[in-house]
Amino acid sequence: MRSLKLVRGRRRPAPRAHFFWRFVFPAIVAAAGLAVLLLAREGGRAVLDTRFETVQEPIVLQPDEPGYLELVGVTPTLLSLHTHNGELSGVAFMASTGIDAGGGIVLLPADLLVEPGVGLAREGEFISDVYTRGGVAAVEQVAEELFGIGFDEVAEMTTELLAQSIGPAAPLPYRLADDLSQPGSDGAQRVVYEAGAHELSAADAAAVYGFRNPEEADVNRVQRQRALWESWLGVIGRSADPAASAPPPASPLSPFMRVLGSGTAVVEVPPLQSLVDDPAAPPRYALGDEGRSWLRAKVLELVPWPRQPESFQRPRIQLLDGTGDPSIRDALAEDVVAAGGVITVIGNAAEFGVETTHFAYHRAELVNDPFTNTIAIVLGVDMALIELGEDTPDVVDITVTVGSDQAAR
């Protein structure tokens, strides 16, 4: 039997590892491990430091819910001072009571006698004298006291600017009751515009607006001005495109004439009291008691939500419904404004079911003020219940919480 002999070969050494696996790869593994450690530590910190803010949905109250409040938007108004050859030729107050509802224009003659102490007026001064002495700002103060409100804008309309405003509506149909004359170089009177029917260009319409015959009472001119406004509004209202016939957007009159021309508008002059001092001179005119009463009533009609004047303070009222029936509150708004207040906030009390109207002042100096107490008297509030309320935002002086006792008024 043949024996098997195990033959062992010679052990050969393994080849040397590549440089990458011996040095580079271990460094990569170590770096990766370090990166994982750092990321874990920073991630943990990020989680621990995370602040979760509470998301709060705003609570939107409806007008019929307790606690609802709303800032009152004022009725848009404009005081337009018309000047011709550097002199005041008339004052036009304009109010827009709604986008489609129209509004009104109230005219005052430039030579309206103003009582001393009304604004900056002095003894025996016309509004035109106030303008000559103090300019637009001085007339604004006088007008604020006459109308009892502030104005959104006060603008000076020269004859040239008025012509530009009338331009898109021209020619204006117009009828003159009398000749308009002026002295020539030789002193003789020369008729510039004859009495009768006219189709006035924009330049002529603006010139007629400021024109005044020698020794003519200014009430005649203001009536011509009234007729011109009515003609102008009529052209805009009859136009197929009222916006195209209204004054250009750059004119301060533009937003008012757009609304008044397409809605229901009135143009009026208050009743004037004639003052004849010198029979040989043109009569002077003042408002008088009747005119002042008429003017305040007309402003109340045209401006249900007046602006606070700049030259004096009207109490700012927060008018709240405490009954759950807002019609009771709303019926008092006119009384509050007529008594001298300006309603700046309207809404609901924190809770309904209030029986007795509550009246709270938010400024200590108003508690015993006879002017502001007039509002409480007009509303029939028990004066013993009036108190000093908490501080409020700088838009409210008095809070009136309407109770069910007002339903019987």
C-alpha positions as a printed Julia matrix, in Angstrom:
409×3 Matrix{Float64}:
   0.0     0.0     0.0
   1.36    3.23   -1.03
   1.71    5.75    1.74
   0.57    9.27    1.38
   2.98   11.97    2.37
   1.63   15.35    3.38
   3.63   18.02    1.81
   3.44   21.46    3.27
   4.29   24.42    1.13
   6.28   27.43    2.37
   4.14   30.24    4.05
   4.2    33.35    1.94
   3.77   36.79    3.63
   0.53   38.8     2.82
   0.92   41.84    0.63
   1.17   45.23    2.37
  -2.17   47.17    2.7
  -2.76   50.13    0.46
  -1.97   53.56    1.94
  -5.7    54.61    1.73
  -6.88   51.76    3.94
  -4.02   52.11    6.38
  -4.25   55.88    7.03
  -7.09   57.72    5.16
 -10.03   55.41    5.86
  -9.49   55.28    9.66
  -9.33   59.09    9.73
 -12.66   59.29    7.85
 -14.31   56.88   10.26
 -13.04   58.85   13.25
 -14.24   62.15   11.78
 -17.67   60.71   11.03
 -18.0    59.5    14.56
 -17.05   62.9    15.92
 -19.58   64.57   13.61
 -22.35   62.26   14.78
 -21.48   63.08   18.38
 -21.54   66.83   17.76
 -24.8    66.67   15.83
 -26.43   64.67   18.57
 -25.3    67.16   21.2
 -26.41   70.26   19.21
 -29.69   68.63   18.23
 -30.43   67.97   21.85
 -29.7    71.55   22.74
 -31.96   72.78   19.92
 -34.83   70.67   21.2
 -34.3    71.86   24.76
 -34.08   75.5    23.7
 -37.15   75.45   21.45
 -39.9    77.8    22.66
 -43.41   77.03   21.52
 -45.46   80.23   21.18
 -49.17   79.93   21.88
 -51.14   80.61   18.71
 -54.1    82.83   19.53
 -56.86   83.35   17.02
 -58.21   86.92   17.13
 -61.7    87.18   18.55
 -63.85   89.01   16.04
 -67.05   90.35   17.56
 -70.13   90.97   15.5
 -72.03   94.29   15.69
 -74.86   92.65   17.63
 -72.62   91.1    20.3
 -71.74   92.61   23.71
 -68.38   94.37   23.74
 -68.36   95.27   20.04
 -66.73   98.67   19.38
 -66.15  100.59   16.19
 -64.36  103.85   15.42
 -66.72  106.25   13.71
 -65.77  107.54   10.28
 -66.47  111.25    9.91
 -68.68  112.67    7.19
 -66.42  114.04    4.38
 -66.39  117.85    4.32
 -64.59  120.63    2.47
 -64.34  124.36    3.12
 -63.6   126.04   -0.19
 -62.48  129.68   -0.15
 -62.96  131.3    -3.55
 -60.71  134.21   -4.42
 -60.75  136.58   -7.36
 -57.87  138.98   -8.05
 -56.46  138.29   -4.6
 -59.69  139.05   -2.73
 -62.16  136.66   -1.13
 -65.23  136.31   -3.34
 -67.16  133.66   -1.43
 -67.09  130.7     0.96
 -68.51  127.3     0.01
 -69.01  124.52    2.56
 -69.46  121.07    1.01
 -70.52  117.8     2.64
 -70.81  114.34    1.13
 -73.28  112.28    3.14
 -72.74  109.03    1.24
 -71.23  107.47   -1.87
 -74.51  107.61   -3.81
 -76.7   109.68   -1.5
 -75.33  113.08   -2.47
 -74.99  115.82    0.1
 -75.08  119.58    0.05
 -73.37  122.94   -0.4
 -73.85  125.93    1.87
 -72.65  129.32    0.62
 -71.64  132.36    2.65
 -71.06  135.79    1.08
 -67.55  137.15    1.37
 -68.91  140.36    2.91
 -70.75  138.64    5.74
 -70.37  140.63    8.94
 -68.83  138.46   11.67
 -69.4   139.08   15.34
 -66.19  140.01   17.18
 -64.69  137.08   19.0
 -65.89  134.53   16.43
 -62.59  132.98   15.49
 -60.13  135.78   14.83
 -62.75  138.33   13.73
 -62.53  141.85   15.05
 -65.21  144.49   15.52
 -66.93  145.4    12.25
 -65.04  142.86   10.09
 -66.39  140.93    7.14
 -65.14  137.44    6.39
 -63.29  139.06    3.47
 -61.48  141.34    5.94
 -60.47  138.32    8.02
 -59.03  136.71    4.87
 -57.1   139.87    3.93
 -55.62  140.09    7.4
 -55.01  136.43    8.26
 -55.4   134.35    5.11
 -56.94  130.89    4.81
 -56.11  129.78    8.36
 -57.91  132.77    9.89
 -61.05  132.18    7.82
 -60.98  128.5     8.8
 -61.2   129.44   12.49
 -64.15  131.73   11.82
 -65.91  129.05    9.77
 -65.34  126.4    12.47
 -67.2   128.5    14.98
 -69.96  129.46   12.54
 -70.55  125.86   11.43
 -69.58  124.31   14.75
 -67.46  121.53   13.22
 -64.03  120.81   11.8
 -63.33  120.28    8.1
 -61.53  117.43    6.37
 -59.88  119.89    4.02
 -59.68  123.64    3.57
 -58.76  124.77    0.06
 -58.27  128.12   -1.65
 -59.82  128.14   -5.11
 -58.57  130.99   -7.29
 -60.53  131.95  -10.38
 -57.96  130.07  -12.48
 -58.28  126.88  -10.42
 -62.06  127.13  -10.49
 -61.99  127.38  -14.28
 -59.84  124.23  -14.47
 -62.32  122.44  -12.22
 -65.32  123.5   -14.33
 -63.52  122.61  -17.58
 -64.82  119.04  -18.12
 -68.44  120.18  -17.65
 -68.28  123.3   -19.83
 -70.19  124.95  -21.39
 -72.53  125.67  -18.48
 -76.08  126.85  -19.23
 -76.65  129.98  -17.21
 -79.08  132.88  -17.01
 -78.06  136.29  -15.71
 -80.78  138.4   -14.14
 -78.75  141.62  -14.47
 -75.92  143.03  -16.54
 -72.46  142.65  -15.07
 -70.47  145.83  -15.6
 -67.14  147.31  -14.68
 -65.62  150.77  -15.22
 -63.43  151.23  -18.25
 -60.22  153.26  -18.5
 -62.31  156.39  -19.02
 -64.38  155.7   -15.91
 -67.53  154.85  -17.87
 -69.33  151.6   -17.03
 -68.84  148.84  -19.59
 -71.09  145.78  -19.72
 -68.97  142.65  -19.54
 -71.79  140.07  -19.38
 -75.28  141.0   -20.55
 -78.4   139.83  -18.76
 -80.0   136.81  -20.37
 -79.24  133.2   -21.26
 -75.62  132.12  -21.74
 -73.58  129.03  -22.46
 -70.57  129.9   -20.34
 -67.1   128.62  -21.05
 -65.13  127.42  -18.04
 -63.15  130.7   -17.95
 -66.31  132.83  -18.18
 -68.14  130.76  -15.56
 -65.26  131.2   -13.13
 -65.11  134.91  -13.87
 -68.86  135.34  -13.31
 -68.52  133.49  -10.01
 -66.23  136.16   -8.62
 -67.73  139.14  -10.46
 -69.38  141.94   -8.47
 -70.91  145.09   -9.84
 -69.73  148.39   -8.35
 -71.64  149.23   -5.15
 -73.55  145.94   -5.42
 -74.68  144.14   -2.27
 -72.74  140.93   -1.91
 -75.93  138.93   -1.39
 -76.62  139.41   -5.12
 -73.28  137.83   -6.0
 -73.83  134.87   -3.66
 -77.16  134.16   -5.36
 -75.41  134.13   -8.75
 -72.89  131.73   -7.24
 -75.71  129.51   -6.06
 -77.19  129.39   -9.56
 -73.81  128.51  -11.02
 -73.33  125.58   -8.6
 -76.8   124.29   -9.49
 -76.06  124.52  -13.22
 -72.72  122.76  -12.76
 -74.23  119.93  -10.72
 -77.01  119.59  -13.3
 -74.52  119.13  -16.16
 -72.68  116.43  -14.21
 -75.93  114.68  -13.28
 -77.24  114.65  -16.87
 -73.96  113.4   -18.31
 -73.78  109.85  -19.66
 -70.53  109.56  -17.73
 -70.75  111.83  -14.65
 -67.16  111.06  -13.65
 -65.92  112.44  -16.98
 -67.79  115.72  -16.41
 -66.63  116.15  -12.83
 -63.54  118.2   -11.95
 -60.14  116.59  -12.59
 -58.83  114.37   -9.76
 -56.26  117.03   -8.8
 -59.03  119.47   -7.87
 -60.13  119.52   -4.2
 -63.7   119.78   -5.52
 -63.44  116.53   -7.48
 -64.62  113.91   -4.95
 -67.5   116.11   -3.81
 -68.79  117.1    -7.24
 -68.66  113.45   -8.35
 -70.92  112.44   -5.46
 -73.16  115.49   -5.36
 -73.59  115.55   -9.14
 -74.73  111.93   -9.32
 -76.87  111.96   -6.15
 -79.36  114.21   -4.41
 -77.78  117.55   -3.58
 -78.92  120.91   -2.27
 -77.24  124.3    -2.68
 -78.37  126.84   -0.12
 -77.63  130.23    1.41
 -78.6   130.8     5.06
 -81.14  133.51    5.97
 -79.29  136.81    6.33
 -80.11  139.84    8.42
 -79.8   143.2     6.67
 -77.96  145.94    8.55
 -78.5   149.38    7.0
 -76.05  151.81    8.6
 -75.73  154.25    5.71
 -78.63  154.56    3.25
 -76.19  155.73    0.59
 -73.99  152.62    0.93
 -74.76  149.0     0.09
 -76.43  147.19    3.01
 -74.37  144.94    5.2
 -75.51  141.46    6.17
 -75.05  139.24    9.21
 -76.4   135.83   10.17
 -78.5   136.98   13.1
 -80.28  134.55   15.4
 -82.34  133.01   12.62
 -79.32  132.51   10.38
 -77.24  130.95   13.15
 -80.02  128.53   14.09
 -80.58  127.63   10.43
 -76.89  127.05    9.85
 -76.46  124.71   12.85
 -79.58  122.75   11.84
 -78.36  122.43    8.25
 -74.94  121.24    9.4
 -76.61  118.63   11.6
 -78.6   117.46    8.58
 -75.64  117.32    6.19
 -72.96  116.12    8.64
 -74.32  113.34   10.9
 -70.78  112.41   11.98
 -68.82  115.67   12.41
 -65.06  116.09   12.73
 -63.5   117.61   15.84
 -62.66  121.29   15.14
 -59.05  122.45   15.33
 -59.75  125.74   17.12
 -61.97  124.46   19.96
 -62.9   121.19   21.6
 -66.19  119.34   21.41
 -66.53  116.43   23.87
 -65.62  113.14   22.2
 -68.33  110.58   22.93
 -68.26  106.8    23.1
 -71.91  105.82   22.56
 -72.73  102.27   23.68
 -75.89  100.2    23.49
 -76.66   98.57   26.82
 -80.09   97.25   25.86
 -79.53   94.79   23.03
 -81.62   97.02   20.76
 -79.2    99.26   18.82
 -82.04  101.36   17.41
 -82.44  102.99   20.83
 -78.76  103.99   20.82
 -78.81  105.14   17.21
 -81.83  107.36   17.83
 -79.78  109.33   20.37
 -76.83  110.02   18.07
 -78.38  113.15   16.59
 -79.24  114.48   20.06
 -75.65  113.96   21.23
 -74.24  115.8    18.23
 -76.84  118.59   18.49
 -75.9   119.06   22.17
 -72.27  119.66   21.18
 -70.66  116.22   21.21
 -68.61  114.42   18.58
 -69.21  110.67   18.44
 -65.85  108.97   17.95
 -66.67  105.4    19.05
 -69.95  103.5    18.73
 -70.75   99.98   19.84
 -72.13   97.82   22.62
 -71.65   97.64   26.36
 -69.86   94.63   27.86
 -73.25   93.25   28.85
 -76.83   93.94   27.79
 -79.72   94.46   30.16
 -78.77   97.98   31.29
 -81.89   99.74   32.57
 -80.62  103.22   33.47
 -78.47  105.24   31.06
 -74.96  105.5    32.44
 -72.77  108.57   31.91
 -69.03  108.48   32.68
 -66.4   111.18   32.19
 -62.84  110.13   31.45
 -61.26  113.47   32.24
 -61.67  114.9    35.73
 -61.91  118.5    34.52
 -65.08  117.68   32.56
 -67.13  116.45   35.52
 -68.4   119.9    36.48
 -68.12  121.51   33.06
 -71.48  123.12   32.17
 -70.9   122.75   28.42
 -70.29  119.0    28.52
 -73.04  118.45   31.09
 -75.45  119.79   28.49
 -75.26  116.41   26.76
 -76.33  114.64   29.96
 -79.19  117.1    30.44
 -80.39  116.67   26.83
 -80.43  112.88   27.29
 -82.25  113.18   30.6
 -79.5   111.41   32.54
 -79.78  111.48   36.32
 -76.95  113.85   37.23
 -76.44  111.98   40.52
 -75.35  108.93   38.53
 -72.58  110.71   36.63
 -69.14  109.44   37.6
 -65.51  109.59   36.64
 -64.66  106.55   34.55
 -61.41  104.76   33.86
 -58.78  105.97   31.45
 -59.6   105.37   27.8
 -57.74  105.79   24.49
 -57.16  109.38   23.42
 -60.31  109.43   21.29
 -62.92  109.42   24.07
 -63.84  112.01   26.72
 -67.24  110.65   27.77
 -68.86  107.22   27.62
 -72.64  107.12   27.36
 -74.07  103.64   27.95
 -77.66  103.73   26.76
 -80.2   102.02   29.01
 -83.75  100.89   28.4
 -84.98  104.13   30.04
 -84.21  105.87   26.73
 -86.75  103.73   24.85
 -89.62  105.84   26.19
 -88.14  109.15   24.96
